[in-house]
Amino acid sequence: MKFTFDGRPYEARRGDTLAAALIRNGVHLMGRSFKYHRPRGVLAAGAEEPNALVEIDRGGARRTPNLRATVVEVFDGMVARSQNRTPSLRFDVGAVNDLLAPFLPPGFYYKTFMWPIGAWAKLYEPLIRRAAGLGRAPDLPDTDRYTQRFAHCDVLVIGAGPAGLAAAAEAAAAGMRVMLCDEQAEFGGSLLSDPAAAAGLHETLAALFANPRATMLCRTTAFGIYGDNLVGLAERVTDHLPDPDPALPRERLWQVRAKRIVVAAGAIERPLVFPGNDRPGIMLGDAARIFATRYGANPGRNAVVVTACDTGADVARDLAASGVRIARVIDLREGFRVTGTSGRLRVSFIGIERGGAREKIPCDLVAMCGGWTPSIHLYSQARGKPRFDAALGAFVPDTEVSNLICVGACAGDMPGAYRAGIAPVSSEGRAFVDFQNDVTAKDLELATREGFRSIEHVKRYTTTGMATDQGKTSNINALGIVAGALGATIPEIGLTTFRTPYTPVTFGTLAGHSRGDLFDPVRTTPMHQLAVAAGAVFEDVGTWKRARYFPRAAEDMHMAVARECRMVRDSVGMFDATTLGEIEVVGADAAEFMNRVYINAWTRLAPGRCRYGVMLGENGFVMDDGVVGRLAPDRFHVTTTTGGAARVLAAMEDYRQTEWPELRVWLTSVSEQWAVIAVQGPRAREALLPLVDGLDISAAVMPHMSVVEGTFLGIEMRLFRVSFSGEMGFEVNVPADYGHAAWEAISARVGACQGGLYGTEAMHVLRAEKGFIIVGQETDGTATPDDVGLAWAIGKAKPDFIGKRSLTRSGMSGPRRQLVGLRTDDPATVLEEGAQITATTDDNRPLGHVTSAYGGATVGHSIALAMIESGRDRLGATLQVRMPGRAIAVRVTAPVFYDPEGARLDA
Amino acid sequence: MDRFSLARLLRQGFSGHSGWGAQWRAPEAPLAAYDVVIVGGGGHGLATAYYLAREHNIRRVAVIERGWIGGGNTGRNTTIIRSNYLMPESAGLYDHSMKLWRTLSRELNYNVMYSPRGVMMLAHNVHDVQVSMRHIHANRLAGVDNEWLTPAQAKAFCPPLNIGGDLRYPVLGAALQRRGGTARHDAVAWGFARAASALGVDIIQNCAVTGLARDAAGAISGVETTRGNIATRKVGVVAAGHTSVVMGMAGVRLPLESYPLQALVSEPVKPAFPCVVMSNTIHAYISQSDKGEMVIGAGTDAYVSYSQTGGLHIATQTLDAICELVPQFRRLRMLRNWGGIVDLSPDRSPILSKTDVPGLYVNCGWGTGGFKATPGSGNLFAHTVAHDEPHPINAPFSLARFDTGRLIDEAAAAAVAH
Amino acid sequence: MKLIPCPICGERAEIEFAYGGQAGLVRPPPTATEAAWGAYLYSRENPKGALRERWRHIHGCGRFFNLTRDTVTDKFIP
């Protein structure tokens, strides 16, 4: 396989990670550190890698920064680039930071850049921001797909090393539904770098793959444990393929609900902290062994192994078996100290000292064996409390977590020879602890001198453990250094929180299919396609698409709305009102229930009649409104606002179930069952008459605010005589499946009566001319019924209703904002909605604001509604609408501009 | 207090930084008595202590912190600063804070990295536009900057923003407050701690309050802690999500509920997002930290909890929204996800108030938006504690409003999250 | 995402439920004092520990029910 790194071509073998392939090609310089831009090679061989971060560019939008070269699998034709360097990895001008390092201690930015005021954001911050960051963010919208799956299992085993495989095999043999996931491309964990284990591994895996009750997920990271054993898994599906099937997603999120979780996440080796421990060619012993044995990519020819435990001997043995010359094994337990290293882009010497005797050993590889840290991240996320194991030099699981166990190395279960304690630190010079963020042992000591004593403070002040590896290789060493500096024990210093995710998870994986129309369900009415065909411009109202207006050729919104309004006033218009919420309130106590929920009195509303209902919250403020028809003594057809439908039903159901369970009443949402077509205008009756199968809809039989059940061209119908336009009006309710047909039939009749379609914008203008409020526009959650002129609707004799007590709270008295109309001197001036109103131009105290403002299509002048402090006492007064740089004088009027007597409603 | 400056940084650079001392004094245990005890060592509590010492000359002050200072919501929030609130009371409160932010680094001699890079709040439907315009007009009249941007202007101000037709909820425009921005959260806590300590304030960490003592008349007489009892006549409780617990020790029940609130960051990338963008309609809040991480705020979980962890579905919903607004960020990766506990009041406005218990004061209810108010909140609460009387700016934010119904209902009025 | 035991439907995922806040609040009559009414509207226990609370299986059977939960561990207490 061929690939390029920074434009240079290389060859790789199947199964190589990018790091392994580069090492085999003799490339050790793979990245630059975050702060000092120091040249870096790999430290590790897995997901804990802090240094070798690369960008993989698959062309176009498919460019991904900050990937670990030790995790990225090479495919044929891969294009990989280094990051955070200008102009090249070998010669990076950012390395000037390294020369300035003496002046850039931890937190240096808190101590300066304060002069002059404002210069931080204008001058210093842009410089710092440019220097910071790692890779480049993608700059084109991602074209890949991501999917999500939910799964249930008896046992989820996390990690397919020896312990995890054994657990999975045992559970599978017992007939359980098993899921086994591993973050690597192959199952086996540490067995993969042990040739002697190959045969046994093959056999175990073959049995698991053959078991239909076992789900095997490689390239799948368990990144977090959430409530009640829900585990998040991120599966990398196609990133390793040269030419993936477009039907496959790039990644897949699994949300697995597991009866039991077995964490077999293994352990991560710790680096040693000594001066110059960060040069390319200095890596973890286990990583060197993995590159040599598993990948056949010897990370050096001439190695020095520095160790604090018996791991070093094993590493030296395996490296030697792979053909690496072992120049020396330096066992720190024998009193040695590392004094430093040299080599600009790769290590060339290591200096050691014992008993005053110093020595420089030439080498091109330094393998560090600082002991092992169990990966207790998931255990800790599941709220297990670990304890410190001094012999191991790490935290291990302690308290029990229900339905979760840790097995193998992550449980601290490892050979005694691998137990190191925390290795001694040589902190003179620059001994790195957090490699990516360039935090040295001295930095940590300085932080403690400056009073940062909690490990969380030290972490935040120095940024140790906050890099993209989240301190997997650095946290224990940092704890040891801070504890040493403070003369405290590690348990006293505490452990930083293990936060999700274990390794970074792609945003797209977490978002999944949720984009565009799948971001939130789009709700459309049964007549939607007809509105589309009629050229409607839509607006989003909640999750609904509503037709806002129907422009004809060359019409803008203003012209179209003006025409639609005139049409309704002059002849007839039809409007899709299906989105309103509809609830049937049924039962012997239905009227009593309505009495308690709405401010109105319902007992004496006769069947066949309608009433405008207002609902409050318990805080006394208007929550919703709508027309309610009484179909029978025990049956109400309630309508709500479009946006309030779900909220109103939930509130009603709450009171029905928990407050008044004794009432015999049932609530059913019928919003989806009815298509609702409003037919409004002086010719509305004429338009509908031929369609209602002989029903008498004359004013005498069917006056304003009445409801009747009948048929519409043979279809079941509930016909309401209601108006939100100020004209004679009907609302035809037919079963939703017939909405399309009914719309077409009405449309033909309306057309014959010189009418047509109108949208929500015209509806708003027409109702504003009548002074009808819209909940959420005139009201804002702080308006009482009286504030918006609806005190008349309150059933005064009722003992109680939702919100009644709040209306008499002391805070409700005093001057309140009240609904009024506004007129401008110039009838063409249209006010701006939201504009603030004051008494005079000298007084900036707002008295209220414009809630609705329109050109006023049919009244001959612009109109506005406003909520004004003590507005009803100000009728006739002149106030000022305050606009940028000017004020518009307005006269306060009653809020009804059109047909104040309501004669047209009764036509 | 040793002054911080570039010159000193350079001098220390030549001497191996051996001359830096502790940024604040850290007494192991409190004294036997203080004039004022502040319960809660977050930004608001430390700021209160600082202003008590600085502006009211009350220097025998202790800040009692259960864990480590700044470890609660101060260190867990998404650091958005703005003052474009609708209600005059709210705009007054937050703008008071905004004025302090401007000079806070100099005031504290600690660079809190206040970065007024602009906060843009998106409108996605006609109702949003109406609400935005009402805010803009109200703010302008009150002297608070806030301006309307068309979608194209919003895109020009924030080039990564998607304003295309493929959005489920299109961007119809945005309200921009140019003075809005971000600051470095930890630095705010540390800066106030250092400055307060220099004025004599004792900051006691790892010290939990176990009781509030009252005298025969019912007035506050002391604070019981895990590190000993303290005699004091004045206690200011500034304990965010734990306020109900602490106030319960004095038998005071508050109109508060504590909810988990999540946030997350991406891996760091080079500068790619120049400002703060908020969308209340689709619940997305994003900015880029100086380190390069995309800092993203999520919503609260559905139920009362002190667990500091939230559900995965909350984080995924947030990223749904981010990937809608900035689809090129779909390939970025979530690096850290965490939770805090926020104390929500019924009207989503804070409570800075005296209580019925003489000598007991409370500063709470900041919900999801307290960071931006840190200096102003401390400043006004210090006034309230020092004078036993609220400052005119925070007088409306009393406890009594929940009985009278005179709420400051920013959320109801605007359907706007903080 | 928690599992919540609905008395009708059994354990279901949290996203099927609506939270109903503290249980057992008694709605005072309209003659209640201002303080009593204010307490009903707004005063809450908000305990760090056991909380008796309401849930509704809104995307299932629709039933309201009460549970006790430890607000520190989020575990339901039988």
GROMACS .gro file of C-alpha atoms in nm, chain A residues 34 37 58 61-68 84 101-105 108-117 120-121 125 128-146 148 223 226 230 232 239 250 253 255 383 436-437 446 449-454 456-457 460-461 463 466-470 499-501 503-512 514-517 519-523 539-540 542-545 548 619 621 776-777 780-782 809-813 817 832-838 844-846 849 851 854 882-885, chain B residues 4-6 9-14 16-24 26 28 68-72 74-76 86-88 102-103 105-106 108-117 124-127 130-131 133-135 137-142 166-170 182 184-187 190 205 262 264-275 282 286-294 296 307-313 315-317 319-324 327-339 401-407 409 411-414:
model
  274
   34PHE     CA    1   0.095   2.247   2.152
   37HIS     CA    2   0.619   2.346   1.913
   58ARG     CA    3  -0.978   1.227   0.188
   61ALA     CA    4  -1.502   1.817   0.293
   62ARG     CA    5  -1.359   1.490   0.418
   63ARG     CA    6  -1.060   1.626   0.603
   64THR     CA    7  -1.019   1.533   0.967
   65PRO     CA    8  -0.773   1.698   1.208
   66ASN     CA    9  -0.615   1.576   1.530
   67LEU     CA   10  -0.621   1.203   1.459
   68ARG     CA   11  -0.368   0.989   1.639
   84ASN     CA   12   0.065   2.283   1.410
  101ALA     CA   13   0.999   2.905   2.725
  102PRO     CA   14   1.169   3.063   3.028
  103PHE     CA   15   0.924   3.350   2.996
  104LEU     CA   16   0.618   3.137   2.933
  105PRO     CA   17   0.562   2.955   3.261
  108PHE     CA   18   0.189   3.345   3.214
  109TYR     CA   19  -0.113   3.483   3.031
  110TYR     CA   20  -0.288   3.560   3.359
  111LYS     CA   21  -0.001   3.784   3.463
  112THR     CA   22   0.032   4.013   3.167
  113PHE     CA   23  -0.141   4.144   2.853
  114MET     CA   24  -0.353   4.373   3.073
  115TRP     CA   25  -0.233   4.701   2.929
  116PRO     CA   26  -0.393   4.901   2.782
  117ILE     CA   27  -0.760   4.828   2.850
  120TRP     CA   28  -0.632   4.188   2.523
  121ALA     CA   29  -0.915   4.123   2.280
  125GLU     CA   30  -0.574   3.742   2.212
  128ILE     CA   31  -0.243   3.373   2.119
  129ARG     CA   32  -0.536   3.218   1.938
  130ARG     CA   33  -0.337   3.183   1.619
  131ALA     CA   34  -0.052   3.019   1.804
  132ALA     CA   35  -0.286   2.786   1.992
  133GLY     CA   36  -0.509   2.517   1.850
  134LEU     CA   37  -0.375   2.202   1.691
  135GLY     CA   38  -0.514   2.099   1.354
  136ARG     CA   39  -0.722   2.300   1.114
  137ALA     CA   40  -1.100   2.268   1.145
  138PRO     CA   41  -1.270   2.134   0.834
  139ASP     CA   42  -1.403   2.424   0.630
  140LEU     CA   43  -1.666   2.253   0.415
  141PRO     CA   44  -1.992   2.094   0.526
  142ASP     CA   45  -1.928   1.728   0.601
  143THR     CA   46  -2.054   1.501   0.327
  144ASP     CA   47  -2.023   1.175   0.520
  145ARG     CA   48  -2.310   0.992   0.687
  146TYR     CA   49  -2.338   0.877   1.045
  148GLN     CA   50  -2.703   0.524   1.529
  223PHE     CA   51  -1.657   0.611   2.540
  226TYR     CA   52  -2.449   0.662   3.154
  230LEU     CA   53  -2.637   0.254   2.917
  232GLY     CA   54  -2.210   0.468   2.446
  239ASP     CA   55  -1.222   0.536   0.783
  250ARG     CA   56  -1.849   0.671   0.830
  253LEU     CA   57  -2.309   0.535   1.750
  255GLN     CA   58  -2.631   0.297   2.270
  383ARG     CA   59  -1.953   0.610   3.995
  436GLN     CA   60   0.102   1.742   2.425
  437ASN     CA   61   0.046   2.049   2.642
  446LEU     CA   62   0.569   2.617   4.039
  449ARG     CA   63   0.429   2.729   4.506
  450GLU     CA   64   0.172   2.969   4.370
  451GLY     CA   65  -0.091   2.820   4.594
  452PHE     CA   66  -0.260   2.578   4.361
  453ARG     CA   67  -0.284   2.282   4.593
  454SER     CA   68  -0.587   2.090   4.478
  456GLU     CA   69  -0.801   2.021   4.001
  457HIS     CA   70  -0.640   2.363   4.045
  460ARG     CA   71  -0.643   2.396   3.533
  461TYR     CA   72  -0.352   2.629   3.602
  463THR     CA   73  -0.325   2.251   3.175
  466MET     CA   74  -0.625   1.863   2.962
  467ALA     CA   75  -0.485   1.779   2.619
  468THR     CA   76  -0.661   1.561   2.365
  469ASP     CA   77  -0.530   1.248   2.540
  470GLN     CA   78  -0.691   1.373   2.864
  499ARG     CA   79  -1.511   1.264   3.227
  500THR     CA   80  -1.673   1.123   2.920
  501PRO     CA   81  -1.572   1.046   2.653
  503THR     CA   82  -1.140   0.913   2.367
  504PRO     CA   83  -1.279   1.194   2.149
  505VAL     CA   84  -1.605   1.118   1.966
  506THR     CA   85  -1.699   1.272   1.634
  507PHE     CA   86  -1.979   1.529   1.659
  508GLY     CA   87  -2.144   1.374   1.355
  509THR     CA   88  -2.154   1.034   1.523
  510LEU     CA   89  -2.340   1.181   1.816
  511ALA     CA   90  -2.574   1.378   1.591
  512GLY     CA   91  -2.639   1.087   1.356
  514SER     CA   92  -3.030   1.447   1.263
  515ARG     CA   93  -2.986   1.712   0.997
  516GLY     CA   94  -3.207   1.920   0.774
  517ASP     CA   95  -3.561   1.789   0.775
  519PHE     CA   96  -3.334   1.750   1.266
  520ASP     CA   97  -3.691   1.791   1.387
  521PRO     CA   98  -3.998   1.625   1.233
  522VAL     CA   99  -4.168   1.847   0.978
  523ARG     CA  100  -4.543   1.856   1.031
  539GLU     CA  101  -4.320   2.979   0.772
  540ASP     CA  102  -4.220   2.754   1.060
  542GLY     CA  103  -4.344   2.511   1.606
  543THR     CA  104  -4.274   2.201   1.402
  544TRP     CA  105  -4.545   2.292   1.150
  545LYS     CA  106  -4.503   2.439   0.806
  548ARG     CA  107  -4.769   3.250   0.515
  619ASN     CA  108  -4.947   3.215   3.801
  621PHE     CA  109  -5.105   3.478   3.326
  776GLY     CA  110  -4.747   3.487   2.244
  777GLN     CA  111  -4.757   3.812   2.047
  780ASP     CA  112  -4.582   3.724   2.663
  781GLY     CA  113  -4.635   3.514   2.972
  782THR     CA  114  -4.678   3.818   3.196
  809ARG     CA  115  -5.182   3.876   4.454
  810SER     CA  116  -5.057   4.214   4.572
  811GLY     CA  117  -4.800   4.224   4.296
  812MET     CA  118  -5.078   4.221   4.038
  813SER     CA  119  -5.208   4.560   4.151
  817ARG     CA  120  -4.955   4.719   3.087
  832GLU     CA  121  -4.207   4.841   1.405
  833GLU     CA  122  -4.309   4.545   1.617
  834GLY     CA  123  -4.113   4.542   1.939
  835ALA     CA  124  -4.054   4.918   1.933
  836GLN     CA  125  -4.058   5.079   2.277
  837ILE     CA  126  -4.298   5.352   2.377
  838THR     CA  127  -4.236   5.641   2.614
  844ASN     CA  128  -3.655   5.704   2.850
  845ARG     CA  129  -3.875   5.506   3.086
  846PRO     CA  130  -4.055   5.254   2.868
  849HIS     CA  131  -4.408   4.823   2.335
  851THR     CA  132  -4.692   4.410   1.982
  854TYR     CA  133  -4.939   4.635   0.993
  882ARG     CA  134  -3.875   5.544   2.002
  883MET     CA  135  -3.680   5.451   1.694
  884PRO     CA  136  -3.308   5.482   1.627
  885GLY     CA  137  -3.236   5.851   1.613
  911PHE     CA  138   0.174   4.092   3.807
  912SER     CA  139   0.325   4.258   3.502
  913LEU     CA  140   0.520   4.180   3.191
  916LEU     CA  141   0.733   3.799   3.427
  917LEU     CA  142   1.054   3.871   3.235
  918ARG     CA  143   1.256   3.918   3.554
  919GLN     CA  144   1.125   3.593   3.692
  920GLY     CA  145   1.203   3.426   3.362
  921PHE     CA  146   1.570   3.499   3.418
  923GLY     CA  147   1.378   3.042   3.709
  924HIS     CA  148   1.047   3.173   3.845
  925SER     CA  149   1.165   3.122   4.198
  926GLY     CA  150   1.009   3.446   4.317
  927TRP     CA  151   0.642   3.375   4.270
  928GLY     CA  152   0.454   3.326   4.591
  929ALA     CA  153   0.112   3.188   4.664
  930GLN     CA  154  -0.154   3.379   4.474
  931TRP     CA  155  -0.380   3.381   4.777
  933ALA     CA  156  -0.478   2.959   5.230
  935GLU     CA  157  -0.602   2.577   5.708
  975TRP     CA  158  -1.175   2.406   4.594
  976ILE     CA  159  -1.250   2.760   4.484
  977GLY     CA  160  -1.404   2.802   4.145
  978GLY     CA  161  -1.477   2.429   4.125
  979GLY     CA  162  -1.852   2.459   4.083
  981THR     CA  163  -1.763   2.901   3.779
  982GLY     CA  164  -1.531   2.638   3.636
  983ARG     CA  165  -1.795   2.447   3.444
  993LEU     CA  166  -3.541   4.229   2.796
  994MET     CA  167  -3.664   4.345   3.134
  995PRO     CA  168  -3.520   4.681   3.244
 1009ARG     CA  169  -1.441   4.593   3.093
 1010THR     CA  170  -1.181   4.693   3.349
 1012SER     CA  171  -0.832   4.258   3.460
 1013ARG     CA  172  -0.680   4.588   3.562
 1015LEU     CA  173  -0.774   4.269   3.991
 1016ASN     CA  174  -0.428   4.282   3.832
 1017TYR     CA  175  -0.514   3.943   3.687
 1018ASN     CA  176  -0.583   3.888   3.320
 1019VAL     CA  177  -0.933   3.740   3.313
 1020MET     CA  178  -0.921   3.749   2.933
 1021TYR     CA  179  -1.246   3.936   2.887
 1022SER     CA  180  -1.295   3.914   2.516
 1023PRO     CA  181  -1.582   4.121   2.378
 1024ARG     CA  182  -1.590   3.937   2.050
 1031HIS     CA  183  -3.523   3.108   1.328
 1032ASN     CA  184  -3.890   3.196   1.282
 1033VAL     CA  185  -4.120   3.496   1.271
 1034HIS     CA  186  -4.181   3.481   1.643
 1037GLN     CA  187  -4.041   3.968   1.689
 1038VAL     CA  188  -3.881   3.873   2.019
 1040MET     CA  189  -3.665   4.315   1.776
 1041ARG     CA  190  -3.836   4.377   2.107
 1042HIS     CA  191  -3.507   4.308   2.285
 1044HIS     CA  192  -3.554   4.825   2.093
 1045ALA     CA  193  -3.573   4.781   2.469
 1046ASN     CA  194  -3.196   4.754   2.503
 1047ARG     CA  195  -3.130   5.057   2.284
 1048LEU     CA  196  -3.368   5.269   2.489
 1049ALA     CA  197  -3.191   5.154   2.806
 1073ASP     CA  198  -3.091   2.318   0.396
 1074LEU     CA  199  -3.145   2.420   0.757
 1075ARG     CA  200  -3.455   2.278   0.921
 1076TYR     CA  201  -3.506   2.614   1.090
 1077PRO     CA  202  -3.353   2.879   0.865
 1089THR     CA  203  -1.634   3.553   2.685
 1091ARG     CA  204  -1.152   3.288   3.119
 1092HIS     CA  205  -1.362   3.133   3.395
 1093ASP     CA  206  -1.088   3.000   3.623
 1094ALA     CA  207  -0.904   3.330   3.608
 1097TRP     CA  208  -0.848   3.308   4.101
 1112GLN     CA  209  -1.105   2.553   5.116
 1169GLN     CA  210  -2.410   1.987   3.062
 1171LEU     CA  211  -1.876   2.002   2.623
 1172VAL     CA  212  -1.568   2.101   2.426
 1173SER     CA  213  -1.415   1.978   2.104
 1174GLU     CA  214  -1.050   1.903   2.048
 1175PRO     CA  215  -0.856   2.226   1.992
 1176VAL     CA  216  -0.828   2.356   1.638
 1177LYS     CA  217  -0.684   2.670   1.484
 1178PRO     CA  218  -0.915   2.976   1.496
 1179ALA     CA  219  -1.233   2.885   1.310
 1180PHE     CA  220  -1.515   3.052   1.501
 1181PRO     CA  221  -1.480   3.424   1.572
 1182CYS     CA  222  -1.767   3.505   1.808
 1189ILE     CA  223  -3.275   2.498   1.860
 1193ILE     CA  224  -2.098   2.784   2.080
 1194SER     CA  225  -1.777   2.981   2.092
 1195GLN     CA  226  -1.410   2.895   2.051
 1196SER     CA  227  -1.177   2.921   2.347
 1197ASP     CA  228  -0.836   3.080   2.320
 1198LYS     CA  229  -0.690   2.733   2.340
 1199GLY     CA  230  -0.886   2.641   2.029
 1200GLU     CA  231  -1.158   2.421   2.172
 1201MET     CA  232  -1.516   2.473   2.057
 1203ILE     CA  233  -2.060   2.419   2.355
 1214SER     CA  234  -2.546   1.413   4.046
 1215GLN     CA  235  -2.339   1.642   3.820
 1216THR     CA  236  -2.383   1.395   3.538
 1217GLY     CA  237  -2.636   1.408   3.264
 1218GLY     CA  238  -2.777   1.182   3.001
 1219LEU     CA  239  -2.606   1.110   2.671
 1220HIS     CA  240  -2.924   1.218   2.492
 1222ALA     CA  241  -2.532   1.599   2.463
 1223THR     CA  242  -2.645   1.441   2.137
 1224GLN     CA  243  -2.936   1.684   2.103
 1226LEU     CA  244  -2.463   1.839   1.884
 1227ASP     CA  245  -2.760   1.790   1.651
 1228ALA     CA  246  -2.811   2.163   1.670
 1229ILE     CA  247  -2.442   2.250   1.635
 1230CYS     CA  248  -2.411   2.028   1.327
 1231GLU     CA  249  -2.714   2.203   1.178
 1234PRO     CA  250  -2.214   2.151   0.934
 1235GLN     CA  251  -1.840   2.159   0.872
 1236PHE     CA  252  -1.790   2.094   1.244
 1237ARG     CA  253  -1.949   1.750   1.213
 1238ARG     CA  254  -1.599   1.606   1.176
 1239LEU     CA  255  -1.474   1.773   1.493
 1240ARG     CA  256  -1.467   1.553   1.797
 1241MET     CA  257  -1.605   1.590   2.146
 1242LEU     CA  258  -1.312   1.591   2.385
 1243ARG     CA  259  -1.478   1.646   2.721
 1244ASN     CA  260  -1.838   1.646   2.838
 1245TRP     CA  261  -1.929   1.746   3.191
 1246GLY     CA  262  -2.211   1.862   3.408
 1308ARG     CA  263  -4.140   3.879   4.473
 1309PHE     CA  264  -4.247   3.516   4.472
 1310ASP     CA  265  -4.523   3.592   4.721
 1311THR     CA  266  -4.641   3.914   4.564
 1312GLY     CA  267  -4.620   3.786   4.209
 1313ARG     CA  268  -4.406   4.079   4.098
 1314LEU     CA  269  -4.174   3.851   3.905
 1316ASP     CA  270  -3.998   3.679   3.418
 1318ALA     CA  271  -3.800   3.351   3.032
 1319ALA     CA  272  -4.176   3.385   3.002
 1320ALA     CA  273  -4.143   3.723   2.842
 1321ALA     CA  274  -3.909   3.612   2.573
   0.00000   0.00000   0.00000
